Tab-separated table of C-alpha atoms and ligand atoms in Angstrom:
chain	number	residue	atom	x	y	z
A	28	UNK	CA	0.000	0.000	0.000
A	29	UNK	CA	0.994	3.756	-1.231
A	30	UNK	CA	0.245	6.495	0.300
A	31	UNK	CA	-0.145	9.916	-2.320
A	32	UNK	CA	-0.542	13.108	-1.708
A	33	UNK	CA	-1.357	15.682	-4.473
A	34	UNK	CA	-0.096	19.039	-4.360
A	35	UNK	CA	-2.724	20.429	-7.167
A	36	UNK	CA	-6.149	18.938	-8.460
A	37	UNK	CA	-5.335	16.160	-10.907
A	38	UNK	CA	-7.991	15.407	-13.562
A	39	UNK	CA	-10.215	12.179	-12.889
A	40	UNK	CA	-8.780	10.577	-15.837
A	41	UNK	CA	-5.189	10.515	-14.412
A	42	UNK	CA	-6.376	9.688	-10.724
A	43	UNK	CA	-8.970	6.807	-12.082
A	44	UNK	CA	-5.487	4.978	-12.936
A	45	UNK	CA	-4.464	4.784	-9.230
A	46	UNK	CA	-5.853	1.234	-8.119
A	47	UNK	CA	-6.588	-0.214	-4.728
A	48	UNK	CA	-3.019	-0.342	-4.067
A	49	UNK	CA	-2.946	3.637	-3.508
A	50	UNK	CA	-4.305	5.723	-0.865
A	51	UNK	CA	-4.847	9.448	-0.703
A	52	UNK	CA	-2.896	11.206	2.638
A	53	UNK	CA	-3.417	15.472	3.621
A	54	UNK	CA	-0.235	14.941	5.112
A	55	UNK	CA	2.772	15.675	2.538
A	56	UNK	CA	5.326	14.438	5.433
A	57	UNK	CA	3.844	10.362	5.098
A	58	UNK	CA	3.514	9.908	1.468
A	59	UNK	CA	5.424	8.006	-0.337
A	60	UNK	CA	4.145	9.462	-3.337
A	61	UNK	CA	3.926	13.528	-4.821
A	62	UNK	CA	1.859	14.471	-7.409
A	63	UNK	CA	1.597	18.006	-8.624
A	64	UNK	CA	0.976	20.149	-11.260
A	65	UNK	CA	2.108	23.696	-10.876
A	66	UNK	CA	2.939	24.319	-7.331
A	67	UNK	CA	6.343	25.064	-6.881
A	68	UNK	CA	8.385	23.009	-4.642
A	69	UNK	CA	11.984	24.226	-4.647
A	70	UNK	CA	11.542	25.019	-1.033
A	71	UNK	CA	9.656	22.043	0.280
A	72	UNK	CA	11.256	19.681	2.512
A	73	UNK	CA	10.674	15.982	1.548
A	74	UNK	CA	9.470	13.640	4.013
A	75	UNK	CA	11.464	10.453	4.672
A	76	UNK	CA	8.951	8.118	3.040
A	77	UNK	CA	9.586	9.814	-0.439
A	78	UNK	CA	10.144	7.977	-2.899
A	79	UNK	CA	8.712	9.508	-6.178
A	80	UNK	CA	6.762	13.097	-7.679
A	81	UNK	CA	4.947	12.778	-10.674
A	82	UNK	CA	4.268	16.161	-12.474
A	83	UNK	CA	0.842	15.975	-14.475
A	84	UNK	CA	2.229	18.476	-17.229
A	85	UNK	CA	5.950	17.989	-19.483
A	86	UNK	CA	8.355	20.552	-17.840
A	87	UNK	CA	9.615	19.636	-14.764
A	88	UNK	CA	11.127	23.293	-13.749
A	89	UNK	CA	9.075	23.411	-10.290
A	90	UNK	CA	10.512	20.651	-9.146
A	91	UNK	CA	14.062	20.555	-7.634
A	92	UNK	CA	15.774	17.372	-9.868
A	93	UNK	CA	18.988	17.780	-8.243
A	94	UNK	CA	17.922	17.842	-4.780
A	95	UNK	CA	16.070	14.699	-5.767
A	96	UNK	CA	18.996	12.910	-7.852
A	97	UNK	CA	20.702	13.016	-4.358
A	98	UNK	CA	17.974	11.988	-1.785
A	99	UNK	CA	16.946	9.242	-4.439
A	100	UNK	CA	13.628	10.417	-5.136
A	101	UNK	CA	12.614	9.455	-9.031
A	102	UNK	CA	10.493	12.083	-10.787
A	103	UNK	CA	8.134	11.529	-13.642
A	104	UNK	CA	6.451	13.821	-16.490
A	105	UNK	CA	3.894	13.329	-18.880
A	106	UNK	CA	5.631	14.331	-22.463
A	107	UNK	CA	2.762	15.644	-24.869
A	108	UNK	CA	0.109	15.702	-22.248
A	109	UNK	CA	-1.020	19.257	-23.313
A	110	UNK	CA	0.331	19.500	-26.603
A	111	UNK	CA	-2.790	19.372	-28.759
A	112	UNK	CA	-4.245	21.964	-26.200
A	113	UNK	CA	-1.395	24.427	-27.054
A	114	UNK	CA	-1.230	23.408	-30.370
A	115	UNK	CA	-4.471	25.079	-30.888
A	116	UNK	CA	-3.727	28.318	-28.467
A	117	UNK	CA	-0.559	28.843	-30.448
A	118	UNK	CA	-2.688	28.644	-33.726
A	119	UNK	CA	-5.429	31.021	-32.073
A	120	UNK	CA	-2.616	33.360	-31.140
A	121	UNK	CA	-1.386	33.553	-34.433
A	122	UNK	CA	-4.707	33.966	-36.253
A	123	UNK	CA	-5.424	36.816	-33.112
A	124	UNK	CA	-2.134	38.848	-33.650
A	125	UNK	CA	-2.634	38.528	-37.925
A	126	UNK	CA	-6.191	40.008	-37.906
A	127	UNK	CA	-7.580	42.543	-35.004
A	128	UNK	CA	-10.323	40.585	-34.107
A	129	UNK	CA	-10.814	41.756	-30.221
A	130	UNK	CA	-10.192	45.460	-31.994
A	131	UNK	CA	-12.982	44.578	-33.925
A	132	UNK	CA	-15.276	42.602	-31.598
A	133	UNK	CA	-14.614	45.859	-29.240
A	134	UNK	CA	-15.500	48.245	-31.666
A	135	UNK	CA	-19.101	46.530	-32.367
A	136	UNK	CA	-19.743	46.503	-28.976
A	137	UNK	CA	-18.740	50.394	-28.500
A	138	UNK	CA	-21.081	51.381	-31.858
A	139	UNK	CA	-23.812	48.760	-31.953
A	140	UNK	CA	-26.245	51.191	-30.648
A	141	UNK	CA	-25.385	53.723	-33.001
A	142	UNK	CA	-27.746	53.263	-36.049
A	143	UNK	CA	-26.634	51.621	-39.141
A	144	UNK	CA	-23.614	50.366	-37.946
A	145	UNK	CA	-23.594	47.884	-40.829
A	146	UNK	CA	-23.235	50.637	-43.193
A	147	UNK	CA	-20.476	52.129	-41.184
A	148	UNK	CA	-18.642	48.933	-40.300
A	149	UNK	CA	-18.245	48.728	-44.990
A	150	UNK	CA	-16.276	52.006	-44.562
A	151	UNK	CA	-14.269	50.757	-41.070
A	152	UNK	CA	-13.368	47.388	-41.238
A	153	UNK	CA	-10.635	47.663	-42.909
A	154	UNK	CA	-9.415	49.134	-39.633
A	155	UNK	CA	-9.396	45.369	-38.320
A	156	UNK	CA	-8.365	43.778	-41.358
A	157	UNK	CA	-5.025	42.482	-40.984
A	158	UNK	CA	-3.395	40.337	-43.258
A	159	UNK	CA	-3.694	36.667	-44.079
A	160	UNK	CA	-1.387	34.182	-42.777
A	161	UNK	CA	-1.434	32.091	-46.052
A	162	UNK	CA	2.195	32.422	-47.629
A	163	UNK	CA	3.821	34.207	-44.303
A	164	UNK	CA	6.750	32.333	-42.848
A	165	UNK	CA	6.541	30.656	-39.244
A	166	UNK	CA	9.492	29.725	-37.263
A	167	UNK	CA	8.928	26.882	-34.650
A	168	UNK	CA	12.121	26.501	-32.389
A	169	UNK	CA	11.584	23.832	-30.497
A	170	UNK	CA	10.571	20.589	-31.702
A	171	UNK	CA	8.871	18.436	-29.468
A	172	UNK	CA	5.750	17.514	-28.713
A	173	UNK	CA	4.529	20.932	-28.927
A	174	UNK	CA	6.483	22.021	-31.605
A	175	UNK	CA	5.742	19.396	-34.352
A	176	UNK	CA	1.947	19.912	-34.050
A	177	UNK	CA	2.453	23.702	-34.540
A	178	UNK	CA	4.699	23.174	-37.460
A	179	UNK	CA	2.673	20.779	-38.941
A	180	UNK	CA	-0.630	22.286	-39.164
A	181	UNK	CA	0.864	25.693	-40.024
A	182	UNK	CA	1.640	24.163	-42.803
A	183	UNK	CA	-2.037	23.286	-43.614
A	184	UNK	CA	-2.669	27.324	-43.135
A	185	UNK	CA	-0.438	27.055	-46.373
A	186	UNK	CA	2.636	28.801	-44.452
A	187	UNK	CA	5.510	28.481	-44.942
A	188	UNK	CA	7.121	26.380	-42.018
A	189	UNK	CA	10.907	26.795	-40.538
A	190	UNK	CA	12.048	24.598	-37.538
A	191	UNK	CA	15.091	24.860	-35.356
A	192	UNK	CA	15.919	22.360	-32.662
A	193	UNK	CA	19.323	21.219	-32.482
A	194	UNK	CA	18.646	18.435	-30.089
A	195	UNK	CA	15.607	17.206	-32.074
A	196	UNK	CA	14.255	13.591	-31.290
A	197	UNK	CA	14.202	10.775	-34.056
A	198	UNK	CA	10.335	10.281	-32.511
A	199	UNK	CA	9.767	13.802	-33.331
A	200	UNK	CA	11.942	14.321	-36.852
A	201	UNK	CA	9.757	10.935	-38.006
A	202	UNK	CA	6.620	12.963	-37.097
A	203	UNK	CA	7.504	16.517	-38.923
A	204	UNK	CA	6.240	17.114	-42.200
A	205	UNK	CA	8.966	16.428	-45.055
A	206	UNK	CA	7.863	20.238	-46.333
A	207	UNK	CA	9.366	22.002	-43.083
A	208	UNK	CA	12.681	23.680	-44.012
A	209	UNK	CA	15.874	23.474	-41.250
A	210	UNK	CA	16.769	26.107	-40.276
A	211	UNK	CA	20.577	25.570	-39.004
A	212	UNK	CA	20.802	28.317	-36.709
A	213	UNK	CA	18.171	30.094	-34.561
A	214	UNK	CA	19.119	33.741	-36.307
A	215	UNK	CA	17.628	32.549	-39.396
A	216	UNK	CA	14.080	31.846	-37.394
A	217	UNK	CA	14.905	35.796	-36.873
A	218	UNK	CA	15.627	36.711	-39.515
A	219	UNK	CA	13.401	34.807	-41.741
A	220	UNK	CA	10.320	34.460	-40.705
A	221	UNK	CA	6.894	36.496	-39.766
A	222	UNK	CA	5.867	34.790	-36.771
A	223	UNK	CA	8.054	33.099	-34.681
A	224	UNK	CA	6.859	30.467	-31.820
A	225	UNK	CA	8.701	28.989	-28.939
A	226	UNK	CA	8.415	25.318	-27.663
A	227	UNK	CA	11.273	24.799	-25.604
A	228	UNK	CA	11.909	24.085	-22.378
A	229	UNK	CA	12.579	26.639	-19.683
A	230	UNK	CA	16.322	25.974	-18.610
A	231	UNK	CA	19.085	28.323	-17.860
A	232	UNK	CA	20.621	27.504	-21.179
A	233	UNK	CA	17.042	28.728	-22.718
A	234	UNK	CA	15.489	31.793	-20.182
A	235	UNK	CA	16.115	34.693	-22.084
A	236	UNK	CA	17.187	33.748	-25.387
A	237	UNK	CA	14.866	36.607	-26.853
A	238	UNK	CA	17.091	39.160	-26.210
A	239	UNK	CA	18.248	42.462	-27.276
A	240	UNK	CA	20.324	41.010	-30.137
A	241	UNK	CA	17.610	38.225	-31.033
A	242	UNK	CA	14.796	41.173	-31.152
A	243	UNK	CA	17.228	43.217	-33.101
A	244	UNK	CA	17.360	40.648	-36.069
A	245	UNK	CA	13.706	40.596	-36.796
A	246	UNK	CA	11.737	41.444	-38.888
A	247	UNK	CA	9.330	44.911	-38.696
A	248	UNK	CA	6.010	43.916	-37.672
A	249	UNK	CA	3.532	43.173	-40.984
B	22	NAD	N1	1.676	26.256	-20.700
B	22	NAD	C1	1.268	25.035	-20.915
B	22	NAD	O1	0.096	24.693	-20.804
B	22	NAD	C2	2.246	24.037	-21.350
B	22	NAD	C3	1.758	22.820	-21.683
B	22	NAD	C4	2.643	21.901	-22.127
B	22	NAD	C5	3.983	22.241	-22.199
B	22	NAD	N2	4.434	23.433	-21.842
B	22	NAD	C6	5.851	23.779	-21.893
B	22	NAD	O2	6.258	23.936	-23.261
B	22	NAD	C7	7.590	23.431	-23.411
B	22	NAD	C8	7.672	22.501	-24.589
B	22	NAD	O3	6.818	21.377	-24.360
B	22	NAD	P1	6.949	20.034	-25.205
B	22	NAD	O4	5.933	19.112	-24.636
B	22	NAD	O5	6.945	20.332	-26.668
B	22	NAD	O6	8.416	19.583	-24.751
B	22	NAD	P2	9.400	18.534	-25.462
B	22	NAD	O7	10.388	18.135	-24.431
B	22	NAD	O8	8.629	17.469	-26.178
B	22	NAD	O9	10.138	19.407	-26.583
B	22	NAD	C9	11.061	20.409	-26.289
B	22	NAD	C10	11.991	20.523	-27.490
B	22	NAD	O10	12.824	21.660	-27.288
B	22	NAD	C11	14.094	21.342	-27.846
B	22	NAD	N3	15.092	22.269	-27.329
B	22	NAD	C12	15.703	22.293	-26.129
B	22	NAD	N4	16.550	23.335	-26.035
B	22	NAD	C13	16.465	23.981	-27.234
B	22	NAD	C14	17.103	25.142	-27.764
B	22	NAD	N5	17.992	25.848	-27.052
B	22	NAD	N6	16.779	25.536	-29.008
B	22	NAD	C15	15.885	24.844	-29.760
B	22	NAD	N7	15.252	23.721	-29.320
B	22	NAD	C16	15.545	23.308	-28.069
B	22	NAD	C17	14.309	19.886	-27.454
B	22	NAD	O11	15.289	19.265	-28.283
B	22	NAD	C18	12.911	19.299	-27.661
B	22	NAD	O12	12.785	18.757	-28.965
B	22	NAD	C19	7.944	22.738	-22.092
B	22	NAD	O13	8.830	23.537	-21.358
B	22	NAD	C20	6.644	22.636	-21.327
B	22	NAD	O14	6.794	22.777	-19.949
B	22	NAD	C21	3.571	24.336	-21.432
């Protein structure tokens, strides 16, 4: 018998899993089990029955791995949990920052009372109209689970797809769409492309690497 305790709700789904072998404990100092989401637990101390945390999500940044590589404590993920979720954010984001649809939404709303505002919306929607994202250029750096679903279905948008990941999976390369050019170096993302996305994971080696210099490279905006 197990005893978990679960920093953060867990969905149904994931806790359904747990059989009769498993029992939930308030008390964070007995388990032998963590499971958590986003709290952060850098500053936690571990009880001595510790012997795993499972993170229901892929990056494992709230979680102090070293501290647990030396008081033998295993941690788990769940790789590519979300990433159809942000898939589709990403792709909403996109479509959001090409055309000023909340301008436009807002606008309605400020007017709607004001007549014939379908005669005056003809002469100001163009205001709001944006530009298509048909033949733009995305850069995805990052491929991973995240990362190859962007690139992928961007491409279906009929753009024009660019991916940088230097450590890039054979699980994920199989997965990428043949038509996604390589980009060797992450200044040609830069300096290439009109929308650029991120999917990779927070580390020292990769907080702030849209810098000064990065920003500089870029393109105006459309
Ligand atoms: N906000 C959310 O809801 C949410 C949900 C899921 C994931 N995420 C975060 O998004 C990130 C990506 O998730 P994922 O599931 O695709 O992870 P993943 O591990 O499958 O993919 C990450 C990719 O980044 C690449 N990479 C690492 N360093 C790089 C660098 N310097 N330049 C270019 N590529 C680099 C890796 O080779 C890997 O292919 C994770 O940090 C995760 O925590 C957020």
């Amino acid at each position: 018998m197990f005893k978990y305790h679960c920093l953060n709700p867990i969905s149904a789904v994931g806790m359904n899993k747990l059989d009769e072998n498993y029992v939930k404990t308030e008390n964070a100092d007995e388990a032998d089990v963590i499971l958590v989401r986003s709290a952060k637990m850098h500053e936690m101390e571990f009880g001595k029955n510790l012997k795993a945390i499972a993170r229901a999500g892929a990056g494992v940044n709230n979680i102090p791995l070293d501290k647990c590589a030396e008081e033998g404590i295993v941690v788990f993920n769940t790789p590519g949990a979300n990433a159809n979720g942000v898939k589709e954010l990403v792709i909403a984001g996109m479509l959001l920052a090409a055309r000023d649809v909340v301008g436009g939404i807002q606008w309605v709303q400020e007017f709607e009372e004001d007549g014939d505002i379908a005669k005056i919306a003809e002469k100001k929607k163009k205001a709001f109209a944006g530009t298509e994202l048909s033949g733009k250029k995305l850069g995805v750096i990052g491929l991973g689970a995240i990362g190859v679903l962007v690139a992928n279905v961007a491409t279906h948008l009929g753009m024009e797809v660019y991916g940088y990941d230097p450590y890039v999976s054979v699980d994920s390369a199989w997965r990428l769409s043949r038509s996604i050019h390589h980009a060797t170096t992450v200044d040609e993302i830069y300096k290439e492309c009109d929308y650029i996305t991120i999917h990779v994971p927070a580390l020292d080696s990769t907080k702030g690497m849209i810098d000064k210099n990065a920003i500089s490279l870029m393109k105006e905006a459309l």
